[in-house]
């Protein structure tokens, strides 16, 4: 798909652009195939308290234009992206850093140009100071928005968006042919460990994934990261061993508007749990979804660091008798009817119909679906809090850690907390997790929070963990995908 | 004649203002907030949203926005899409592709359509006539996307005669099949329309007179018959050219052609006012111009029609 925005790491937030950014840029850290954190451009990132971080860069790295990568390449880029004047879509990622509120006030012009928490200490070293400890900050640093930028960027940011210059394994080759393709070639001076085993990647843009799929089958396209859902039952036949189906860091849930007084009553927890038990996830995943999703046992997908399993416990087990009992004990569904809102432009109809059907048959509750034509319309209704009943809520990881799945959606007033779920004890538990010394401890506390949310509140019903359904042509080999649905491009080999 | 053209050109101004205003209002009333949806499922940060709104002038009253847009337009500025690219750039990428496709399809319609129409019209009831009638009936009754997908499947995937999608939109050879698919439906209409009028006129008095005068058959058919028969066909073809340009979404989608139809479709989905209005305005102009051209062609075809 064509990137929506010019290629600037801090302004790219959708899949199409993300793919290109990921190949042109390398940040301080990233995740390997197994979702383990590893150092990339950084030689070390040390911290004693998860509040002050000392970053040391590997020497000798260069940008595609030959410029040296220094501590300033990072610090200046972050200060620029965080500045409210520059209107970057991803600016809020810098929010934990001390001094963010001065460069990005909620209203009015920025009072400072630089964030107080960022200090360059030498050519290759800088320190980051946060407002308060965040145990997963090192994980967060992987995100594209923390990429370094060369000095050439500040001269003409508009031109840079068309001709990005990064520090990654690939560099742009020729002009960006809008709507057609974006060509890259191997960057000879790349200093990272993952040197490309191919000459370059050409990103082709398609209007419809059906068209791309046909090209894939006839070897005109080499790698497709998401085959059309309509092909889910068939693509393994078409591609044989070249078909890939693996879980990635994304989930699908249905949520409830807790801002509606009726749904916010304490006894409605039971109703939601009852509805959850009325859904036969396993069967839906296998039949209606043809294996393109897995039944969920919590909010955090299995491939994500910190996943403990069984967060949902018995409430995600299919049990019609218990379901009816719980719904009855909770005084029934408000309005005696569940309406399930989703956006029809994504591949949601299949599961939404099946889930609603289960609720009707096994829960004994009337259920209708309410498809909105576009994602945009559905989002507008959700963010303006116009929901009266259940709605689709999905999450794709920003980084593969349990924190991202819990904190972003279930903390009081969190950005993606579309339910307006709020519980003091759980907020405190999350704060405690953020302040913990090690990532293991933080993961444990977050898992505890997840369990508590589901078993005591169930603001949203966990449904499915999503799969990458990908494929590749006969011309390439060694194609693997990570938990971001990204192919590991540098490992792909072109057959001779 | 000159006055007629001038009047028609002047009429374009109110039509132009009316359509742009209407489209502007319609896009504005689409549900959803285009700026907030730039952020995807994440919460939009209000400071950035406010600044972006200001940048695209969305914080002003609607009529002022429209005024700014129109006055920009007269200075040759089509405005900016929400992704920061000038709409003029978007259009200059999409229109050449679509124009190539539409002209190919149009040429196909004119040449094959009129030729087959005249042939069948003159041999009514014969085998060729029956055969073409059945064929066109099939084409008319099958939706375009079925024809498209079947052609793609058979020619591209099964027999591998063509690449399933268009790899290079400047390659006329690759555009051939999509153009034929795009033209198929109108082609069928053109054939039937031509066939009927040719058949009717063949029995008209003036043709009998021409034959009785001993004129050569070539002249009877080529000049007397054709000129009169083509009037309804030209009317149809004129409106069809506009339709081919804006309505090729289905074909463009199937064969992955990055033309106007899909650009427009995506812009509507994301409520990108400037892009939608810009493209539709150009399409409206194309319609107006082709209909003017059609009216002028009438005079050439039928000398009785005169313009004051």
CSV table of C-alpha atoms in Angstrom, one decimal, chain B residues 5-293:
chain,number,residue,atom,x,y,z
B,5,UNK,CA,-19.6,28.4,-28.7
B,6,UNK,CA,-19.1,31.6,-26.6
B,7,UNK,CA,-22.5,31.1,-24.9
B,8,UNK,CA,-21.7,27.6,-24.2
B,9,UNK,CA,-18.4,28.5,-22.7
B,10,UNK,CA,-20.0,31.1,-20.5
B,11,UNK,CA,-22.5,28.6,-19.3
B,12,UNK,CA,-19.7,26.6,-17.9
B,13,UNK,CA,-18.9,29.2,-15.3
B,14,UNK,CA,-22.1,28.8,-13.2
B,15,UNK,CA,-22.0,25.0,-13.7
B,16,UNK,CA,-18.4,25.0,-12.5
B,17,UNK,CA,-19.1,27.1,-9.4
B,18,UNK,CA,-22.2,25.1,-8.6
B,19,UNK,CA,-20.6,21.7,-8.8
B,20,UNK,CA,-17.5,22.7,-6.8
B,21,UNK,CA,-19.7,24.2,-4.1
B,22,UNK,CA,-21.9,21.2,-4.0
B,23,UNK,CA,-19.0,18.7,-3.8
B,24,UNK,CA,-17.3,20.9,-1.2
B,25,UNK,CA,-20.4,20.8,1.0
B,26,UNK,CA,-20.9,17.0,0.5
B,27,UNK,CA,-17.3,16.2,1.4
B,28,UNK,CA,-17.6,18.4,4.4
B,29,UNK,CA,-20.7,16.6,5.6
B,30,UNK,CA,-19.1,13.2,5.4
B,31,UNK,CA,-19.0,11.6,8.9
B,32,UNK,CA,-15.6,11.3,10.6
B,33,UNK,CA,-12.8,13.7,11.3
B,34,UNK,CA,-10.1,13.5,8.6
B,35,UNK,CA,-7.4,14.9,10.8
B,36,UNK,CA,-8.0,12.7,13.8
B,37,UNK,CA,-8.1,9.7,11.6
B,38,UNK,CA,-4.6,10.4,10.5
B,39,UNK,CA,-3.6,9.1,13.9
B,40,UNK,CA,-5.1,5.7,13.3
B,41,UNK,CA,-6.5,3.9,16.3
B,42,UNK,CA,-4.2,5.9,18.6
B,43,UNK,CA,-5.5,8.9,20.5
B,44,UNK,CA,-4.9,12.1,18.6
B,45,UNK,CA,-2.9,14.5,20.6
B,46,UNK,CA,-4.9,17.7,20.7
B,47,UNK,CA,-2.1,20.2,20.2
B,48,UNK,CA,-1.0,18.5,17.0
B,49,UNK,CA,-4.6,18.2,15.8
B,50,UNK,CA,-5.2,21.9,16.3
B,51,UNK,CA,-2.1,22.9,14.4
B,52,UNK,CA,-2.9,20.6,11.5
B,53,UNK,CA,-6.4,21.9,11.4
B,54,UNK,CA,-5.1,25.4,11.2
B,55,UNK,CA,-2.6,24.4,8.5
B,56,UNK,CA,-5.3,23.0,6.2
B,57,UNK,CA,-7.6,25.9,7.1
B,58,UNK,CA,-10.2,23.5,8.6
B,59,UNK,CA,-10.7,25.8,11.6
B,60,UNK,CA,-12.4,28.5,9.5
B,61,UNK,CA,-16.1,28.7,8.6
B,62,UNK,CA,-17.2,26.5,5.7
B,63,UNK,CA,-17.9,29.3,3.3
B,64,UNK,CA,-14.6,30.9,4.0
B,65,UNK,CA,-12.9,27.6,3.3
B,66,UNK,CA,-14.7,27.4,0.0
B,67,UNK,CA,-13.7,30.9,-0.9
B,68,UNK,CA,-10.1,30.3,-0.1
B,69,UNK,CA,-10.2,27.1,-2.1
B,70,UNK,CA,-11.8,28.8,-5.2
B,71,UNK,CA,-9.6,31.8,-5.1
B,72,UNK,CA,-6.6,29.5,-4.9
B,73,UNK,CA,-8.0,27.5,-7.8
B,74,UNK,CA,-8.0,30.6,-10.0
B,75,UNK,CA,-4.4,31.1,-9.2
B,76,UNK,CA,-3.7,27.6,-10.4
B,77,UNK,CA,-3.4,26.2,-6.8
B,78,UNK,CA,-5.4,23.1,-6.3
B,79,UNK,CA,-4.6,23.0,-2.6
B,80,UNK,CA,-2.9,20.3,-0.5
B,81,UNK,CA,-3.9,16.8,0.4
B,82,UNK,CA,-3.8,15.9,4.1
B,83,UNK,CA,-0.6,14.0,3.5
B,84,UNK,CA,1.1,17.3,2.6
B,85,UNK,CA,1.4,16.7,-1.1
B,86,UNK,CA,0.0,19.2,-3.6
B,87,UNK,CA,-3.3,18.0,-5.2
B,88,UNK,CA,-1.9,19.2,-8.5
B,89,UNK,CA,0.8,16.6,-8.2
B,90,UNK,CA,-1.7,13.8,-7.4
B,91,UNK,CA,-3.7,14.7,-10.4
B,92,UNK,CA,-0.8,15.0,-12.7
B,93,UNK,CA,0.1,11.4,-11.8
B,94,UNK,CA,-3.3,10.0,-12.1
B,95,UNK,CA,-4.8,11.7,-15.1
B,96,UNK,CA,-2.3,10.7,-17.8
B,97,UNK,CA,-2.8,7.1,-16.8
B,98,UNK,CA,-6.5,7.3,-17.0
B,99,UNK,CA,-6.5,9.3,-20.2
B,100,UNK,CA,-4.4,6.7,-21.9
B,101,UNK,CA,-6.7,4.0,-20.6
B,102,UNK,CA,-9.9,5.9,-21.5
B,103,UNK,CA,-8.7,6.8,-25.0
B,104,UNK,CA,-7.7,3.3,-25.7
B,105,UNK,CA,-11.1,2.0,-24.6
B,106,UNK,CA,-12.8,4.8,-26.5
B,107,UNK,CA,-10.9,4.1,-29.7
B,108,UNK,CA,-11.8,0.5,-29.4
B,109,UNK,CA,-15.5,1.5,-28.9
B,110,UNK,CA,-15.5,3.8,-31.9
B,111,UNK,CA,-13.7,1.6,-34.4
B,112,UNK,CA,-15.0,-1.9,-33.5
B,113,UNK,CA,-18.4,-0.6,-32.3
B,114,UNK,CA,-19.3,1.4,-35.4
B,115,UNK,CA,-17.8,-1.1,-37.8
B,116,UNK,CA,-19.7,-4.0,-36.3
B,117,UNK,CA,-22.9,-1.9,-36.0
B,118,UNK,CA,-22.9,-0.9,-39.6
B,119,UNK,CA,-22.1,-4.4,-40.8
B,120,UNK,CA,-24.8,-6.0,-38.7
B,121,UNK,CA,-27.3,-3.2,-39.5
B,122,UNK,CA,-26.9,-3.8,-43.2
B,123,UNK,CA,-27.2,-7.6,-42.9
B,124,UNK,CA,-30.1,-7.9,-40.5
B,125,UNK,CA,-31.2,-11.4,-39.8
B,126,UNK,CA,-28.1,-13.0,-41.2
B,127,UNK,CA,-25.7,-15.2,-39.2
B,128,UNK,CA,-23.2,-12.4,-38.3
B,129,UNK,CA,-26.1,-10.2,-37.1
B,130,UNK,CA,-27.5,-13.0,-34.9
B,131,UNK,CA,-24.1,-13.9,-33.5
B,132,UNK,CA,-23.2,-10.3,-32.6
B,133,UNK,CA,-26.6,-9.8,-31.0
B,134,UNK,CA,-26.2,-12.7,-28.7
B,135,UNK,CA,-22.6,-11.7,-27.9
B,136,UNK,CA,-23.6,-8.2,-27.0
B,137,UNK,CA,-26.5,-9.5,-24.9
B,138,UNK,CA,-24.1,-11.6,-22.9
B,139,UNK,CA,-21.7,-8.6,-22.4
B,140,UNK,CA,-24.6,-6.3,-21.3
B,141,UNK,CA,-26.0,-8.8,-18.8
B,142,UNK,CA,-22.7,-9.6,-17.1
B,143,UNK,CA,-21.4,-7.1,-14.6
B,144,UNK,CA,-18.0,-5.5,-15.5
B,145,UNK,CA,-16.1,-6.8,-12.5
B,146,UNK,CA,-17.1,-10.4,-13.5
B,147,UNK,CA,-15.8,-9.8,-17.0
B,148,UNK,CA,-12.6,-8.3,-15.5
B,149,UNK,CA,-11.9,-11.0,-13.0
B,150,UNK,CA,-12.6,-13.8,-15.5
B,151,UNK,CA,-10.4,-12.2,-18.1
B,152,UNK,CA,-7.6,-11.7,-15.6
B,153,UNK,CA,-7.9,-15.3,-14.3
B,154,UNK,CA,-8.0,-16.9,-17.8
B,155,UNK,CA,-5.5,-14.8,-19.6
B,156,UNK,CA,-3.3,-13.8,-16.7
B,157,UNK,CA,-3.2,-16.8,-14.3
B,158,UNK,CA,-4.3,-19.8,-16.3
B,159,UNK,CA,-2.9,-19.3,-19.8
B,160,UNK,CA,-0.3,-16.7,-18.8
B,161,UNK,CA,-0.8,-14.6,-22.0
B,162,UNK,CA,-0.8,-11.3,-20.1
B,163,UNK,CA,0.6,-10.2,-16.8
B,164,UNK,CA,-2.3,-10.3,-14.3
B,165,UNK,CA,-1.9,-6.7,-13.4
B,166,UNK,CA,-0.5,-3.8,-15.4
B,167,UNK,CA,3.2,-3.5,-14.5
B,168,UNK,CA,3.9,-0.4,-16.4
B,169,UNK,CA,1.1,2.0,-17.1
B,170,UNK,CA,3.0,3.6,-20.0
B,171,UNK,CA,3.0,0.3,-21.9
B,172,UNK,CA,0.1,0.4,-24.3
B,173,UNK,CA,0.3,-3.3,-24.9
B,174,UNK,CA,-0.3,-4.0,-21.2
B,175,UNK,CA,-3.2,-1.6,-21.1
B,176,UNK,CA,-4.9,-3.3,-24.0
B,177,UNK,CA,-6.8,-5.9,-22.1
B,178,UNK,CA,-8.0,-3.6,-19.3
B,179,UNK,CA,-9.1,-1.1,-22.0
B,180,UNK,CA,-11.1,-3.8,-23.7
B,181,UNK,CA,-12.7,-4.8,-20.4
B,182,UNK,CA,-13.5,-1.2,-19.7
B,183,UNK,CA,-14.9,-0.7,-23.1
B,184,UNK,CA,-16.9,-3.9,-23.3
B,185,UNK,CA,-20.2,-2.7,-22.0
B,186,UNK,CA,-20.3,0.6,-23.9
B,187,UNK,CA,-19.1,-1.3,-27.0
B,188,UNK,CA,-22.1,-3.5,-26.8
B,189,UNK,CA,-24.4,-0.5,-26.6
B,190,UNK,CA,-22.6,1.2,-29.5
B,191,UNK,CA,-23.0,-1.8,-31.7
B,192,UNK,CA,-26.7,-2.1,-30.9
B,193,UNK,CA,-27.4,1.6,-31.3
B,194,UNK,CA,-25.6,1.8,-34.6
B,195,UNK,CA,-27.2,-1.4,-35.9
B,196,UNK,CA,-30.7,-0.1,-35.2
B,197,UNK,CA,-30.3,3.4,-36.7
B,198,UNK,CA,-28.5,2.0,-39.8
B,199,UNK,CA,-31.3,-0.5,-40.3
B,200,UNK,CA,-33.9,2.2,-40.0
B,201,UNK,CA,-32.2,4.6,-42.3
B,202,UNK,CA,-31.6,2.0,-44.9
B,203,UNK,CA,-35.3,2.0,-45.5
B,204,UNK,CA,-35.6,5.7,-45.5
B,205,UNK,CA,-36.8,7.6,-48.6
B,206,UNK,CA,-33.6,9.6,-49.1
B,207,UNK,CA,-31.5,6.4,-49.3
B,208,UNK,CA,-33.9,5.0,-51.8
B,209,UNK,CA,-33.6,8.2,-53.8
B,210,UNK,CA,-29.8,8.0,-53.6
B,211,UNK,CA,-29.8,4.5,-54.9
B,212,UNK,CA,-32.3,5.3,-57.6
B,213,UNK,CA,-30.1,8.2,-58.7
B,214,UNK,CA,-27.5,5.5,-59.5
B,215,UNK,CA,-25.0,6.7,-56.9
B,216,UNK,CA,-22.2,4.2,-56.2
B,217,UNK,CA,-23.0,2.0,-53.1
B,218,UNK,CA,-19.8,3.3,-51.4
B,219,UNK,CA,-21.1,6.8,-51.5
B,220,UNK,CA,-24.6,5.8,-50.4
B,221,UNK,CA,-23.4,4.0,-47.4
B,222,UNK,CA,-20.4,6.1,-46.5
B,223,UNK,CA,-22.0,9.5,-46.8
B,224,UNK,CA,-25.7,9.4,-47.0
B,225,UNK,CA,-26.4,6.6,-44.6
B,226,UNK,CA,-23.6,7.0,-42.1
B,227,UNK,CA,-24.0,10.8,-41.6
B,228,UNK,CA,-27.5,10.5,-40.5
B,229,UNK,CA,-27.1,7.3,-38.5
B,230,UNK,CA,-24.3,8.5,-36.4
B,231,UNK,CA,-26.1,11.3,-34.6
B,232,UNK,CA,-27.4,9.2,-31.7
B,233,UNK,CA,-24.2,7.2,-31.6
B,234,UNK,CA,-22.1,10.4,-31.3
B,235,UNK,CA,-24.4,11.5,-28.4
B,236,UNK,CA,-23.8,8.3,-26.6
B,237,UNK,CA,-20.0,8.3,-27.2
B,238,UNK,CA,-19.7,11.9,-26.0
B,239,UNK,CA,-21.1,11.2,-22.6
B,240,UNK,CA,-19.3,7.9,-22.5
B,241,UNK,CA,-15.9,9.5,-22.7
B,242,UNK,CA,-16.5,11.3,-19.4
B,243,UNK,CA,-17.8,8.1,-17.9
B,244,UNK,CA,-14.7,6.1,-18.9
B,245,UNK,CA,-12.5,8.6,-17.2
B,246,UNK,CA,-14.2,8.8,-13.8
B,247,UNK,CA,-15.9,5.5,-13.6
B,248,UNK,CA,-13.0,3.2,-14.2
B,249,UNK,CA,-12.6,2.3,-10.5
B,250,UNK,CA,-13.5,-1.3,-11.0
B,251,UNK,CA,-11.2,-2.0,-13.9
B,252,UNK,CA,-8.5,0.1,-12.3
B,253,UNK,CA,-8.8,-2.0,-9.1
B,254,UNK,CA,-8.7,-5.3,-10.8
B,255,UNK,CA,-5.7,-4.6,-12.9
B,256,UNK,CA,-3.9,-2.3,-10.4
B,257,UNK,CA,-3.9,0.7,-12.6
B,258,UNK,CA,-3.1,3.8,-10.6
B,259,UNK,CA,-5.6,6.1,-12.2
B,260,UNK,CA,-8.2,8.8,-11.4
B,261,UNK,CA,-11.0,6.4,-10.2
B,262,UNK,CA,-9.0,5.0,-7.4
B,263,UNK,CA,-7.4,8.2,-6.3
B,264,UNK,CA,-10.8,9.7,-6.1
B,265,UNK,CA,-12.2,6.7,-4.2
B,266,UNK,CA,-9.5,6.9,-1.6
B,267,UNK,CA,-9.8,10.6,-1.2
B,268,UNK,CA,-13.5,10.2,-0.5
B,269,UNK,CA,-12.8,7.6,2.1
B,270,UNK,CA,-10.4,9.8,3.9
B,271,UNK,CA,-12.6,12.9,3.5
B,272,UNK,CA,-9.9,14.8,1.6
B,273,UNK,CA,-11.9,17.7,0.4
B,274,UNK,CA,-9.3,19.4,-1.8
B,275,UNK,CA,-8.4,16.2,-3.7
B,276,UNK,CA,-12.1,15.2,-4.2
B,277,UNK,CA,-13.1,18.7,-5.4
B,278,UNK,CA,-10.0,19.0,-7.6
B,279,UNK,CA,-10.5,15.7,-9.4
B,280,UNK,CA,-14.3,16.1,-9.8
B,281,UNK,CA,-13.9,19.6,-11.1
B,282,UNK,CA,-11.6,18.4,-13.9
B,283,UNK,CA,-14.1,15.6,-14.6
B,284,UNK,CA,-16.9,18.0,-14.8
B,285,UNK,CA,-14.9,20.1,-17.2
B,286,UNK,CA,-14.2,17.1,-19.4
B,287,UNK,CA,-18.0,16.4,-19.5
B,288,UNK,CA,-18.8,19.9,-20.4
B,289,UNK,CA,-16.2,20.0,-23.1
B,290,UNK,CA,-17.2,16.7,-24.6
B,291,UNK,CA,-20.9,17.7,-24.7
B,292,UNK,CA,-20.0,20.9,-26.4
B,293,UNK,CA,-18.0,18.9,-28.9
